[in-house]
PDB file of C-alpha atoms in Angstrom:
ATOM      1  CA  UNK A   1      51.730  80.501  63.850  1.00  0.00           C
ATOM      2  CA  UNK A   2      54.186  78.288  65.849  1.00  0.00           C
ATOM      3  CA  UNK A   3      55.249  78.327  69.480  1.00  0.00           C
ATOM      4  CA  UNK A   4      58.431  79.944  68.177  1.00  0.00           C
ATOM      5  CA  UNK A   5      57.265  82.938  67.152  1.00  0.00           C
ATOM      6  CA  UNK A   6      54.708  83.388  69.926  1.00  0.00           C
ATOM      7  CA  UNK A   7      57.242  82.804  72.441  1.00  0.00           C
ATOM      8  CA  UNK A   8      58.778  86.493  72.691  1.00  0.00           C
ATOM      9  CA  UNK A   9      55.423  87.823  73.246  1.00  0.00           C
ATOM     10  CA  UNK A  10      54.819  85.279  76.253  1.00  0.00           C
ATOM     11  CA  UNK A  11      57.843  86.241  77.712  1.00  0.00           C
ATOM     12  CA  UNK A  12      57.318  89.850  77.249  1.00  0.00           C
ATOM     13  CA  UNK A  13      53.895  89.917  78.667  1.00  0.00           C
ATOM     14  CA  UNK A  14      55.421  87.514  81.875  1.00  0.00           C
ATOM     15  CA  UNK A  15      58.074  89.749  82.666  1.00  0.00           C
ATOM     16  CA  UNK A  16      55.205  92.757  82.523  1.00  0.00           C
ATOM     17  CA  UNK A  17      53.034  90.743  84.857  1.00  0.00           C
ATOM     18  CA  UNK A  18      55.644  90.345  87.287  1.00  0.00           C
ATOM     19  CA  UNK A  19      56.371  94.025  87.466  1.00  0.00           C
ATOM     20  CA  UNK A  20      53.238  95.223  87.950  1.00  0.00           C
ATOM     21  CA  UNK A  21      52.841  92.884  90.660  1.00  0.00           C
ATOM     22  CA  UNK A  22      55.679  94.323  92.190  1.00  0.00           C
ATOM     23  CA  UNK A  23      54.811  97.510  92.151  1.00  0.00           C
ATOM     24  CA  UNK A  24      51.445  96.786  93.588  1.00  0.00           C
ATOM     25  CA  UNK A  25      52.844  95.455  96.650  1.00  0.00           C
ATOM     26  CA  UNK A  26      54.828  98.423  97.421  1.00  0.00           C
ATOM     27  CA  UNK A  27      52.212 100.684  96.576  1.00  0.00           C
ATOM     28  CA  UNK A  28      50.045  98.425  99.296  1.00  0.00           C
ATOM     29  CA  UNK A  29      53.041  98.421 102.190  1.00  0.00           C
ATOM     30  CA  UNK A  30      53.267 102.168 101.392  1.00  0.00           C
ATOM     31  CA  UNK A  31      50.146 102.198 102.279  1.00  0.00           C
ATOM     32  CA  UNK A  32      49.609 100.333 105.125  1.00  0.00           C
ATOM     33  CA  UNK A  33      52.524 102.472 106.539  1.00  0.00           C
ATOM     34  CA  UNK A  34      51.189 105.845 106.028  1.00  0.00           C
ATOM     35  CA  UNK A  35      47.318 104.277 107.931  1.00  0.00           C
ATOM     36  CA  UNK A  36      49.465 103.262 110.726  1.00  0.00           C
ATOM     37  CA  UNK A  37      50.988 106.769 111.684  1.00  0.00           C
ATOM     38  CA  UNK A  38      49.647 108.083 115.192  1.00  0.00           C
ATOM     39  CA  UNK A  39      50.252 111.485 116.334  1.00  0.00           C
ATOM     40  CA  UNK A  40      53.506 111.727 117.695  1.00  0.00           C
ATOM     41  CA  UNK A  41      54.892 109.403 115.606  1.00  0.00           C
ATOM     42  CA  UNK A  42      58.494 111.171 113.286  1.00  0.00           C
ATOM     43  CA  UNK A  43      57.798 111.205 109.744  1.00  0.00           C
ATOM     44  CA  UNK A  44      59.689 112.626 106.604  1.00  0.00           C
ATOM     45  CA  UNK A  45      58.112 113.947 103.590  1.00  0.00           C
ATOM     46  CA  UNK A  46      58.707 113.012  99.848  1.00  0.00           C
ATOM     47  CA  UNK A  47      60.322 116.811  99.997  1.00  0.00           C
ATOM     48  CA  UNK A  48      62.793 115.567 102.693  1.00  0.00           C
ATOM     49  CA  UNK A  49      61.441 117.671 105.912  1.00  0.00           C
ATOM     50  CA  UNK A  50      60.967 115.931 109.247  1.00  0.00           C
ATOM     51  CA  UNK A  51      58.125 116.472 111.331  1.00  0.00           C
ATOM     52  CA  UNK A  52      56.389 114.940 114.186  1.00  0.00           C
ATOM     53  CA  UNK A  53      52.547 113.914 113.531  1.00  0.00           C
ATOM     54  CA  UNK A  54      49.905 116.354 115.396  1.00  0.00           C
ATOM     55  CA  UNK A  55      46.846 115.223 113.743  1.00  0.00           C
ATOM     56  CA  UNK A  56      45.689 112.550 111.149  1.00  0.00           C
ATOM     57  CA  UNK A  57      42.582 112.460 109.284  1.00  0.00           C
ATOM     58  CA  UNK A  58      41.395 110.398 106.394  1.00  0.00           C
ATOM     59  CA  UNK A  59      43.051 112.073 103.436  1.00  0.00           C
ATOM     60  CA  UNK A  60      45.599 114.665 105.205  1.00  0.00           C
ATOM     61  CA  UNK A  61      48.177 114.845 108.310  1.00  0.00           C
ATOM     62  CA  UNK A  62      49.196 117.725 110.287  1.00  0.00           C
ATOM     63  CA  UNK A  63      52.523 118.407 111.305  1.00  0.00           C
ATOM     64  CA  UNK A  64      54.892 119.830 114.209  1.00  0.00           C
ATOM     65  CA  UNK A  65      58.062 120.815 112.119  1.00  0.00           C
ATOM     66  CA  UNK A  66      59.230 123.285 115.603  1.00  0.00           C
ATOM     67  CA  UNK A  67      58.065 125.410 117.930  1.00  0.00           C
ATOM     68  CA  UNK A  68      54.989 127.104 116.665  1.00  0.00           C
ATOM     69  CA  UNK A  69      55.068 125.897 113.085  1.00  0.00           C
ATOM     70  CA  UNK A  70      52.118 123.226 111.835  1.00  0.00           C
ATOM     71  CA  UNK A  71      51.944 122.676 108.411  1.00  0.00           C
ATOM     72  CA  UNK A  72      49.377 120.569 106.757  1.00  0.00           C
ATOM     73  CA  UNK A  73      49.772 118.011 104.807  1.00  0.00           C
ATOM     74  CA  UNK A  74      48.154 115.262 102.090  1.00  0.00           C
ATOM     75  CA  UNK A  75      48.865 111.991 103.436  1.00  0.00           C
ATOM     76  CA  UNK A  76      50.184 111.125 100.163  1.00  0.00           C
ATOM     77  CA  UNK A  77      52.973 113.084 101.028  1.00  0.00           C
ATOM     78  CA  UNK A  78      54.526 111.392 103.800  1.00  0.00           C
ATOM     79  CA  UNK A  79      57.968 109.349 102.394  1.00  0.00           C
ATOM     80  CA  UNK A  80      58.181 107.305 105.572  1.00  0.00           C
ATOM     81  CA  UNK A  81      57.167 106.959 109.227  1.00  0.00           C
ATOM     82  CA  UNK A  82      60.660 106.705 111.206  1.00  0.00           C
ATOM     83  CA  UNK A  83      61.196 105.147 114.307  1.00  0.00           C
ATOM     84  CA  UNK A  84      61.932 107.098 117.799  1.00  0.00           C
ATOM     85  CA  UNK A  85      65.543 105.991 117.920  1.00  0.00           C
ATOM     86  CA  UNK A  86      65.649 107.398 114.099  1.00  0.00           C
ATOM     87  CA  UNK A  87      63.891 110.373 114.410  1.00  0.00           C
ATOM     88  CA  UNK A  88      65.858 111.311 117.372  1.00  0.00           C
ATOM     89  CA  UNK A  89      69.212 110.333 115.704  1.00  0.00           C
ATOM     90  CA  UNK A  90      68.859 112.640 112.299  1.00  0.00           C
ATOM     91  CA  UNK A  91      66.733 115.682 114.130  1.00  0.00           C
ATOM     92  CA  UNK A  92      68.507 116.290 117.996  1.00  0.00           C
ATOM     93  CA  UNK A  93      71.524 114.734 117.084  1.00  0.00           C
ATOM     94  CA  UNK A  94      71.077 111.596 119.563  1.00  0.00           C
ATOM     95  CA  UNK A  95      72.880 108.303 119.009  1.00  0.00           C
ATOM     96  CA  UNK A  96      71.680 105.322 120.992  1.00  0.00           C
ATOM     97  CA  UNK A  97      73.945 104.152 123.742  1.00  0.00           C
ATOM     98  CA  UNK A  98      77.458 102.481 121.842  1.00  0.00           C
ATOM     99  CA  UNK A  99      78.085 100.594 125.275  1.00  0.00           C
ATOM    100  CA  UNK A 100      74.708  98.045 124.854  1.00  0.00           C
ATOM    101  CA  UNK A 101      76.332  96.742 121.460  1.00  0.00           C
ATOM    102  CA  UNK A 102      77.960  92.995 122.454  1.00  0.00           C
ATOM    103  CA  UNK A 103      80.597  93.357 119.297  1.00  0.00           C
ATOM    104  CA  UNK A 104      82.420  96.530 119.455  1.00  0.00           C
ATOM    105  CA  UNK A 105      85.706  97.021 116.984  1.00  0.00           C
ATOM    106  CA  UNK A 106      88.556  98.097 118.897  1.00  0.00           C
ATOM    107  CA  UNK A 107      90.267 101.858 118.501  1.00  0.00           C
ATOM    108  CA  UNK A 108      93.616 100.464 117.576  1.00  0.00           C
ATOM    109  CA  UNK A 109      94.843  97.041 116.559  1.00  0.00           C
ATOM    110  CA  UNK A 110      97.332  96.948 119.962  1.00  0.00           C
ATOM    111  CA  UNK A 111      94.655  94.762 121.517  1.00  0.00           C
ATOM    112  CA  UNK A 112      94.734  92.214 118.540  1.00  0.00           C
ATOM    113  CA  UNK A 113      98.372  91.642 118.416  1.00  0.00           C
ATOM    114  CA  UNK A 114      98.678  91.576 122.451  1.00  0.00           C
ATOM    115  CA  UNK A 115     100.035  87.856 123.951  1.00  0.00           C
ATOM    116  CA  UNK A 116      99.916  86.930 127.288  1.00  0.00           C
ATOM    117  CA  UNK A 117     102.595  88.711 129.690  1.00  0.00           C
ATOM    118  CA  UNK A 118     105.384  86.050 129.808  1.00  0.00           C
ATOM    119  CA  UNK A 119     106.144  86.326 126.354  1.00  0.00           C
ATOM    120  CA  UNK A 120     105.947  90.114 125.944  1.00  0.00           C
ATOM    121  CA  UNK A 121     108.372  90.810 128.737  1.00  0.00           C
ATOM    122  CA  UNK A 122     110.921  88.461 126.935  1.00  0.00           C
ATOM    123  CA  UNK A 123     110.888  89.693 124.026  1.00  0.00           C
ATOM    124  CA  UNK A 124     110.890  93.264 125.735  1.00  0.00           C
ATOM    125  CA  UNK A 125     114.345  92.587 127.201  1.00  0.00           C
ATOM    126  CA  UNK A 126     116.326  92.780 123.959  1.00  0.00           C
ATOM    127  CA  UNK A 127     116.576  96.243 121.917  1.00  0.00           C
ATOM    128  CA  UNK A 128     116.088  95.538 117.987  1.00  0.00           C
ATOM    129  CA  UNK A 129     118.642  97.423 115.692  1.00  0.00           C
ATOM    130  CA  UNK A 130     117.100  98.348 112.017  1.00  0.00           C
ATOM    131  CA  UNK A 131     119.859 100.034 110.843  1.00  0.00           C
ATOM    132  CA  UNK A 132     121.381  99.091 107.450  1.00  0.00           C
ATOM    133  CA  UNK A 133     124.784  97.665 107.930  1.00  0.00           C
ATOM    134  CA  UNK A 134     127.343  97.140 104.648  1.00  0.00           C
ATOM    135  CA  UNK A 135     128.861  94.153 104.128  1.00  0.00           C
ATOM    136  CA  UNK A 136     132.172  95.322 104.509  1.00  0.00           C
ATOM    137  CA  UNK A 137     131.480  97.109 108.072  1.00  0.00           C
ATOM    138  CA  UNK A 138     130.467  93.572 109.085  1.00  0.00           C
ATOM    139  CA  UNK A 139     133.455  91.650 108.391  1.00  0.00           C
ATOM    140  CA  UNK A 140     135.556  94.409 110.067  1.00  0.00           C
ATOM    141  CA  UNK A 141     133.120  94.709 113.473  1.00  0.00           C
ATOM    142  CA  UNK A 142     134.590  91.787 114.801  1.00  0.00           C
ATOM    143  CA  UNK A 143     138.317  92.514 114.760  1.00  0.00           C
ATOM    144  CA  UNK A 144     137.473  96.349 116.219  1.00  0.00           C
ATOM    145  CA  UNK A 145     134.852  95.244 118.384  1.00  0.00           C
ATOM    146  CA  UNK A 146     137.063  92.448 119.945  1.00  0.00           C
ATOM    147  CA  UNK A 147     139.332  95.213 121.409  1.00  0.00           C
ATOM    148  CA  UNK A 148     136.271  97.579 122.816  1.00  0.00           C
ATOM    149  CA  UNK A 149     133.839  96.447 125.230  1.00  0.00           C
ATOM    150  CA  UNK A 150     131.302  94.540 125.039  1.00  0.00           C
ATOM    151  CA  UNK A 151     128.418  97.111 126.345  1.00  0.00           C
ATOM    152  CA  UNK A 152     130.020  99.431 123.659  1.00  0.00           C
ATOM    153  CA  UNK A 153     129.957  97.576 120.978  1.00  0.00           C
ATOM    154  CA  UNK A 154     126.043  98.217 120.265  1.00  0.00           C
ATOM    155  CA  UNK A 155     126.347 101.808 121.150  1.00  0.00           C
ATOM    156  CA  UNK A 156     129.600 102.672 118.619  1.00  0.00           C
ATOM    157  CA  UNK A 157     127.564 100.755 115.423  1.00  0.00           C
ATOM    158  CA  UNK A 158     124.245 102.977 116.322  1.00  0.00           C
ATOM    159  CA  UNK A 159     126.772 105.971 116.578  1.00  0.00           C
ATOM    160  CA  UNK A 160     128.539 105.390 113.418  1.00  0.00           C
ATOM    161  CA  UNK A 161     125.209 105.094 111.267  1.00  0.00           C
ATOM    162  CA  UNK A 162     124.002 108.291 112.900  1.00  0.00           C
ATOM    163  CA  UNK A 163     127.068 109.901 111.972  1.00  0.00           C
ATOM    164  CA  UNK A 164     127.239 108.609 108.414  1.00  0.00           C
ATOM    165  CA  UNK A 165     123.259 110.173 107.950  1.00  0.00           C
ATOM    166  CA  UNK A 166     124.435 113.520 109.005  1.00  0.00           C
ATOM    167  CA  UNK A 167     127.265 113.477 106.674  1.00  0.00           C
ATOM    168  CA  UNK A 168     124.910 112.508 103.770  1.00  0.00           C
ATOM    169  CA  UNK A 169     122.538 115.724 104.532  1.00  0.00           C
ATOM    170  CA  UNK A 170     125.532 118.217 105.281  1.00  0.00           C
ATOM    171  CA  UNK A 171     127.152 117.182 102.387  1.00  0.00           C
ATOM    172  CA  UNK A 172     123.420 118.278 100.019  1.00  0.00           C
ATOM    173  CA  UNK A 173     122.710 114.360  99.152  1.00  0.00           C
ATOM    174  CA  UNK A 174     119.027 114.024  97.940  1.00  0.00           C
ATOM    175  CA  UNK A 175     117.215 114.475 101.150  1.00  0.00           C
ATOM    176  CA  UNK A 176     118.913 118.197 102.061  1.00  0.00           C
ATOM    177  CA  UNK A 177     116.980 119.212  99.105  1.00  0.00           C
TER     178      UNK A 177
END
């Protein structure tokens, strides 16, 4: 036989090593985990139930799932061991304290797009007009505005466009229905 042929049957038996090895390890750390629990200690079952640890002997555990309910168990059993801050967090409803984090995300994004005070009171000063203005109202705004004041010049455009809006529902345009 030639390398060729024996090569798929290297591989396969390579790739089978490896996994077993794998799976050894966990089976160790799982293991190691369940020989480390003290009473006390939070654990959840392979079933899902959380318990505290009363009691541990060599091949069961007995445990405190509330107030006068102990329920024994095979150590086998146990899923994992959680931590306090874990245990305390998915039974009583306790989160650790937010305020010890050093990087906390903001509520809103006003205190990413704030600038120094100079520059915000600047631009401040100067009201911003969005509304859509024709082409032709343009070229006539300077001949009627010349006539009117200045301070109503801004006030008669904003009035003119709220005016035209209102005629556009009265009249049943798209938007009164």
């Amino acid at each position: 036989m030639s390398l060729l042929t024996l090569l798929p049957f290297i591989v396969l038996i390579g790739a089978m090593f490896l996994m077993t090895r794998s799976a050894k390890k966990k089976q160790q750390q799982a293991i190691d985990m369940r020989n480390q629990m003290q009473p006390g200690s939070g654990v959840r079952t392979i079933g899902g139930m959380y318990a505290t640890v009363k009691e541990v002997s060599d091949e069961t555990v007995l445990l405190d799932a509330g107030p006068g309910v102990e329920l024994l168990f095979a150590k086998n059993s146990i899923g994992a061991v959680l931590t306090d801050e874990e245990y305390n967090r998915i039974v009583h409803g306790i989160e650790h304290d937010l305020k010890s984090d050093a990087d906390v995300v903001p509520d809103d994004a006003s205190s990413l797009t704030e600038t120094d005070d100079s520059s915000s009171a600047a631009s401040d000063d100067a009201p911003v007009d969005f509304g859509k203005k024709d082409t032709a109202e343009t070229a006539e705004a300077p001949a009627d505005t010349a006539d009117a004041e200045p301070a109503d010049a801004g006030t008669d455009a904003a009035d003119r466009a709220k005016t035209d809006e209102q005629a556009k529902k009265s009249e049943g345009g798209s938007e009164a229905k």
